[in-house]
Tab-separated table of N, CA, C and O in Angstrom:
chain	number	residue	atom	x	y	z
O	1214	UNK	N	13.496	12.778	-3.915
O	1214	UNK	CA	13.325	12.846	-5.347
O	1214	UNK	C	14.318	11.935	-6.059
O	1214	UNK	O	13.968	11.314	-7.059
O	1215	UNK	N	15.540	11.850	-5.529
O	1215	UNK	CA	16.543	10.971	-6.144
O	1215	UNK	C	16.110	9.505	-6.072
O	1215	UNK	O	16.272	8.754	-7.026
O	1216	UNK	N	15.556	9.106	-4.948
O	1216	UNK	CA	15.107	7.713	-4.794
O	1216	UNK	C	13.931	7.408	-5.705
O	1216	UNK	O	13.842	6.313	-6.266
O	1217	UNK	N	13.042	8.360	-5.879
O	1217	UNK	CA	11.911	8.155	-6.786
O	1217	UNK	C	12.408	8.039	-8.226
O	1217	UNK	O	11.937	7.197	-8.991
O	1218	UNK	N	13.369	8.865	-8.597
O	1218	UNK	CA	13.941	8.791	-9.943
O	1218	UNK	C	14.630	7.448	-10.158
O	1218	UNK	O	14.500	6.825	-11.213
O	1219	UNK	N	15.342	6.964	-9.144
O	1219	UNK	CA	16.025	5.671	-9.248
O	1219	UNK	C	15.024	4.521	-9.384
O	1219	UNK	O	15.338	3.489	-9.964
O	1220	UNK	N	13.807	4.722	-8.855
O	1220	UNK	CA	12.762	3.696	-8.944
O	1220	UNK	C	11.991	3.780	-10.261
O	1220	UNK	O	11.043	3.030	-10.470
O	1221	UNK	N	12.371	4.715	-11.130
O	1221	UNK	CA	11.752	4.796	-12.444
O	1221	UNK	C	10.709	5.881	-12.615
O	1221	UNK	O	10.050	5.953	-13.646
O	1222	UNK	N	10.550	6.732	-11.619
O	1222	UNK	CA	9.596	7.827	-11.736
O	1222	UNK	C	10.269	9.019	-12.415
O	1222	UNK	O	11.401	9.361	-12.090
O	1223	UNK	N	9.558	9.631	-13.350
O	1223	UNK	CA	10.120	10.758	-14.089
O	1223	UNK	C	9.727	12.104	-13.489
O	1223	UNK	O	10.481	13.055	-13.538
O	1224	UNK	N	8.551	12.171	-12.953
O	1224	UNK	CA	8.071	13.422	-12.364
O	1224	UNK	C	7.722	13.161	-10.904
O	1224	UNK	O	7.061	12.184	-10.590
O	1225	UNK	N	8.174	14.038	-10.026
O	1225	UNK	CA	7.801	13.897	-8.622
O	1225	UNK	C	7.662	15.274	-7.994
O	1225	UNK	O	8.307	16.230	-8.393
O	1226	UNK	N	6.782	15.329	-7.029
O	1226	UNK	CA	6.555	16.557	-6.264
O	1226	UNK	C	6.470	16.132	-4.807
O	1226	UNK	O	5.657	15.278	-4.450
O	1227	UNK	N	7.320	16.680	-3.974
O	1227	UNK	CA	7.346	16.310	-2.559
O	1227	UNK	C	6.976	17.524	-1.730
O	1227	UNK	O	7.516	18.609	-1.917
O	1228	UNK	N	6.036	17.315	-0.818
O	1228	UNK	CA	5.567	18.387	0.071
O	1228	UNK	C	5.716	17.954	1.515
O	1228	UNK	O	5.601	16.778	1.830
O	1229	UNK	N	5.938	18.913	2.365
O	1229	UNK	CA	5.970	18.646	3.800
O	1229	UNK	C	4.630	19.012	4.415
O	1229	UNK	O	3.917	19.875	3.910
O	1230	UNK	N	4.287	18.335	5.504
O	1230	UNK	CA	3.042	18.634	6.217
O	1230	UNK	C	3.265	18.436	7.712
O	1230	UNK	O	3.998	17.545	8.123
O	1231	UNK	N	2.663	19.241	8.509
O	1231	UNK	CA	2.715	19.222	9.962
O	1231	UNK	C	4.099	19.618	10.485
O	1231	UNK	O	5.049	18.857	10.370
O	1232	UNK	N	4.189	20.777	11.035
O	1232	UNK	CA	5.443	21.283	11.602
O	1232	UNK	C	5.785	20.455	12.847
O	1232	UNK	O	5.198	20.612	13.908
O	1233	UNK	N	6.693	19.513	12.713
O	1233	UNK	CA	6.970	18.494	13.722
O	1233	UNK	C	7.433	18.999	15.090
O	1233	UNK	O	7.089	18.384	16.095
O	1234	UNK	N	8.217	20.079	15.198
O	1234	UNK	CA	8.629	20.496	16.544
O	1234	UNK	C	7.453	20.773	17.479
O	1234	UNK	O	7.576	20.616	18.690
O	1235	UNK	N	6.312	21.123	16.924
O	1235	UNK	CA	5.143	21.350	17.781
O	1235	UNK	C	4.662	20.072	18.442
O	1235	UNK	O	4.116	20.099	19.544
O	1236	UNK	N	4.867	18.949	17.794
O	1236	UNK	CA	4.433	17.675	18.363
O	1236	UNK	C	5.132	17.418	19.699
O	1236	UNK	O	4.508	17.054	20.686
O	1237	UNK	N	6.442	17.611	19.730
O	1237	UNK	CA	7.198	17.447	20.968
O	1237	UNK	C	6.750	18.471	22.004
O	1237	UNK	O	6.586	18.151	23.182
O	1238	UNK	N	6.525	19.689	21.551
O	1238	UNK	CA	6.113	20.733	22.474
O	1238	UNK	C	4.764	20.411	23.133
O	1238	UNK	O	4.553	20.676	24.309
O	1239	UNK	N	3.845	19.808	22.382
O	1239	UNK	CA	2.548	19.435	22.951
O	1239	UNK	C	2.710	18.393	24.054
O	1239	UNK	O	1.922	18.358	24.991
O	1240	UNK	N	3.735	17.569	23.966
O	1240	UNK	CA	3.986	16.578	25.016
O	1240	UNK	C	4.635	17.218	26.247
O	1240	UNK	O	4.345	16.826	27.363
O	1241	UNK	N	5.511	18.201	26.014
O	1241	UNK	CA	6.215	18.831	27.120
O	1241	UNK	C	5.383	19.888	27.834
O	1241	UNK	O	5.402	19.981	29.056
O	1242	UNK	N	4.683	20.699	27.065
O	1242	UNK	CA	3.880	21.778	27.652
O	1242	UNK	C	2.670	22.048	26.765
O	1242	UNK	O	2.715	22.928	25.890
O	1243	UNK	N	1.587	21.296	26.975
O	1243	UNK	CA	0.400	21.464	26.140
O	1243	UNK	C	-0.130	22.899	26.117
O	1243	UNK	O	-0.551	23.389	25.078
O	1244	UNK	N	-0.062	23.564	27.232
O	1244	UNK	CA	-0.587	24.937	27.306
O	1244	UNK	C	0.232	25.894	26.433
O	1244	UNK	O	-0.320	26.681	25.664
O	1245	UNK	N	1.546	25.807	26.541
O	1245	UNK	CA	2.412	26.654	25.727
O	1245	UNK	C	2.277	26.288	24.244
O	1245	UNK	O	2.190	27.165	23.389
O	1246	UNK	N	2.226	25.003	23.962
O	1246	UNK	CA	2.099	24.552	22.570
O	1246	UNK	C	0.796	25.044	21.941
O	1246	UNK	O	0.764	25.421	20.775
O	1247	UNK	N	-0.265	25.062	22.706
O	1247	UNK	CA	-1.545	25.559	22.194
O	1247	UNK	C	-1.427	27.037	21.825
O	1247	UNK	O	-1.913	27.463	20.780
O	1248	UNK	N	-0.763	27.796	22.661
O	1248	UNK	CA	-0.568	29.221	22.363
O	1248	UNK	C	0.264	29.412	21.103
O	1248	UNK	O	-0.056	30.234	20.249
O	1249	UNK	N	1.325	28.652	20.993
O	1249	UNK	CA	2.196	28.771	19.819
O	1249	UNK	C	1.473	28.286	18.564
O	1249	UNK	O	1.628	28.853	17.481
O	1250	UNK	N	0.659	27.247	18.702
O	1250	UNK	CA	-0.085	26.706	17.557
O	1250	UNK	C	-1.017	27.740	16.943
O	1250	UNK	O	-1.259	27.727	15.740
O	1251	UNK	N	-1.534	28.632	17.758
O	1251	UNK	CA	-2.411	29.684	17.226
O	1251	UNK	C	-1.649	30.578	16.252
O	1251	UNK	O	-2.230	31.100	15.308
O	1252	UNK	N	-0.349	30.724	16.477
O	1252	UNK	CA	0.470	31.513	15.564
O	1252	UNK	C	0.908	30.673	14.363
O	1252	UNK	O	0.927	31.149	13.232
O	1253	UNK	N	1.279	29.409	14.607
O	1253	UNK	CA	1.829	28.593	13.523
O	1253	UNK	C	0.768	28.067	12.556
O	1253	UNK	O	1.070	27.878	11.374
O	1254	UNK	N	-0.436	27.816	13.019
O	1254	UNK	CA	-1.453	27.204	12.164
O	1254	UNK	C	-1.689	27.970	10.860
O	1254	UNK	O	-1.687	27.361	9.789
O	1255	UNK	N	-1.863	29.289	10.885
O	1255	UNK	CA	-2.042	29.998	9.618
O	1255	UNK	C	-0.791	29.980	8.728
O	1255	UNK	O	-0.856	30.273	7.545
O	1256	UNK	N	0.340	29.633	9.293
O	1256	UNK	CA	1.602	29.610	8.556
O	1256	UNK	C	2.093	28.184	8.298
O	1256	UNK	O	3.237	27.955	7.935
O	1257	UNK	N	1.208	27.222	8.503
O	1257	UNK	CA	1.581	25.808	8.432
O	1257	UNK	C	2.266	25.424	7.127
O	1257	UNK	O	3.304	24.778	7.134
O	1258	UNK	N	1.708	25.799	6.000
O	1258	UNK	CA	2.321	25.379	4.738
O	1258	UNK	C	3.703	26.018	4.562
O	1258	UNK	O	4.619	25.371	4.049
O	1259	UNK	N	3.900	27.216	5.009
O	1259	UNK	CA	5.204	27.869	4.921
O	1259	UNK	C	6.202	27.180	5.856
O	1259	UNK	O	7.345	26.921	5.485
O	1260	UNK	N	5.762	26.865	7.068
O	1260	UNK	CA	6.657	26.250	8.048
O	1260	UNK	C	7.030	24.813	7.679
O	1260	UNK	O	8.160	24.400	7.848
O	1261	UNK	N	6.070	24.041	7.199
O	1261	UNK	CA	6.335	22.625	6.957
O	1261	UNK	C	6.773	22.316	5.535
O	1261	UNK	O	7.236	21.224	5.263
O	1262	UNK	N	6.628	23.270	4.625
O	1262	UNK	CA	6.967	22.971	3.239
O	1262	UNK	C	7.968	23.954	2.644
O	1262	UNK	O	8.197	23.961	1.449
O	1263	UNK	N	8.578	24.766	3.472
O	1263	UNK	CA	9.609	25.666	2.966
O	1263	UNK	C	10.867	24.885	2.608
O	1263	UNK	O	11.094	23.799	3.139
O	1264	UNK	N	11.678	25.387	1.708
O	1264	UNK	CA	12.868	24.643	1.279
O	1264	UNK	C	13.826	24.312	2.426
O	1264	UNK	O	14.448	23.263	2.433
O	1265	UNK	N	13.918	25.172	3.407
O	1265	UNK	CA	14.820	24.930	4.532
O	1265	UNK	C	14.125	24.134	5.633
O	1265	UNK	O	14.701	23.224	6.222
O	1266	UNK	N	12.858	24.426	5.895
O	1266	UNK	CA	12.156	23.808	7.018
O	1266	UNK	C	11.458	22.488	6.681
O	1266	UNK	O	10.933	21.832	7.569
O	1267	UNK	N	11.475	22.082	5.422
O	1267	UNK	CA	10.810	20.818	5.045
O	1267	UNK	C	11.364	19.649	5.853
O	1267	UNK	O	10.644	18.714	6.187
O	1268	UNK	N	12.646	19.691	6.184
O	1268	UNK	CA	13.241	18.593	6.954
O	1268	UNK	C	12.678	18.517	8.370
O	1268	UNK	O	12.859	17.517	9.057
O	1269	UNK	N	11.983	19.558	8.820
O	1269	UNK	CA	11.351	19.551	10.140
O	1269	UNK	C	9.888	19.110	10.082
O	1269	UNK	O	9.194	19.146	11.083
O	1270	UNK	N	9.441	18.686	8.922
O	1270	UNK	CA	8.056	18.247	8.769
O	1270	UNK	C	7.857	16.885	9.415
O	1270	UNK	O	8.739	16.038	9.408
O	1271	UNK	N	6.665	16.688	9.939
O	1271	UNK	CA	6.323	15.392	10.510
O	1271	UNK	C	5.959	14.388	9.438
O	1271	UNK	O	6.035	13.186	9.652
O	1272	UNK	N	5.567	14.871	8.268
O	1272	UNK	CA	5.152	14.000	7.165
O	1272	UNK	C	5.690	14.569	5.856
O	1272	UNK	O	5.689	15.769	5.660
O	1273	UNK	N	6.128	13.691	4.995
O	1273	UNK	CA	6.470	14.075	3.629
O	1273	UNK	C	5.503	13.361	2.704
O	1273	UNK	O	5.277	12.158	2.827
O	1274	UNK	N	4.927	14.089	1.802
O	1274	UNK	CA	3.945	13.547	0.865
O	1274	UNK	C	4.553	13.641	-0.535
O	1274	UNK	O	4.943	14.714	-0.968
O	1275	UNK	N	4.628	12.506	-1.219
O	1275	UNK	CA	5.209	12.490	-2.561
O	1275	UNK	C	4.145	12.066	-3.568
O	1275	UNK	O	3.409	11.108	-3.340
O	1276	UNK	N	4.082	12.799	-4.646
O	1276	UNK	CA	3.249	12.436	-5.786
O	1276	UNK	C	4.224	12.234	-6.931
O	1276	UNK	O	4.981	13.135	-7.276
O	1277	UNK	N	4.222	11.027	-7.486
O	1277	UNK	CA	5.182	10.711	-8.537
O	1277	UNK	C	4.464	10.026	-9.702
O	1277	UNK	O	3.484	9.321	-9.507
O	1278	UNK	N	5.001	10.238	-10.911
O	1278	UNK	CA	4.423	9.647	-12.109
O	1278	UNK	C	5.514	8.988	-12.922
O	1278	UNK	O	6.622	9.496	-13.034
O	1279	UNK	N	5.142	7.851	-13.479
O	1279	UNK	CA	6.038	7.167	-14.427
O	1279	UNK	C	5.683	7.641	-15.820
O	1279	UNK	O	4.563	8.022	-16.090
O	1280	UNK	N	6.623	7.595	-16.709
O	1280	UNK	CA	6.369	7.962	-18.096
O	1280	UNK	C	5.320	7.053	-18.724
O	1280	UNK	O	5.180	5.890	-18.349
O	1281	UNK	N	4.555	7.604	-19.656
O	1281	UNK	CA	3.506	6.785	-20.291
O	1281	UNK	C	3.945	6.246	-21.619
O	1281	UNK	O	4.844	6.672	-22.238
């Protein structure tokens, strides 16, 4: 958000998507990762976009607007 503000954007909303630790787990143990994914999938937005866990997201999505 600070970088967007420095670039001249006044309003920004940043969201996380895809709980990234699962990506590594799918490479190490696809079977275990599939089992865990069944639990995490319904909780995806909480896991990837929570204030503490956002840094563990595989993707950050920013929507920003400049003043009109």
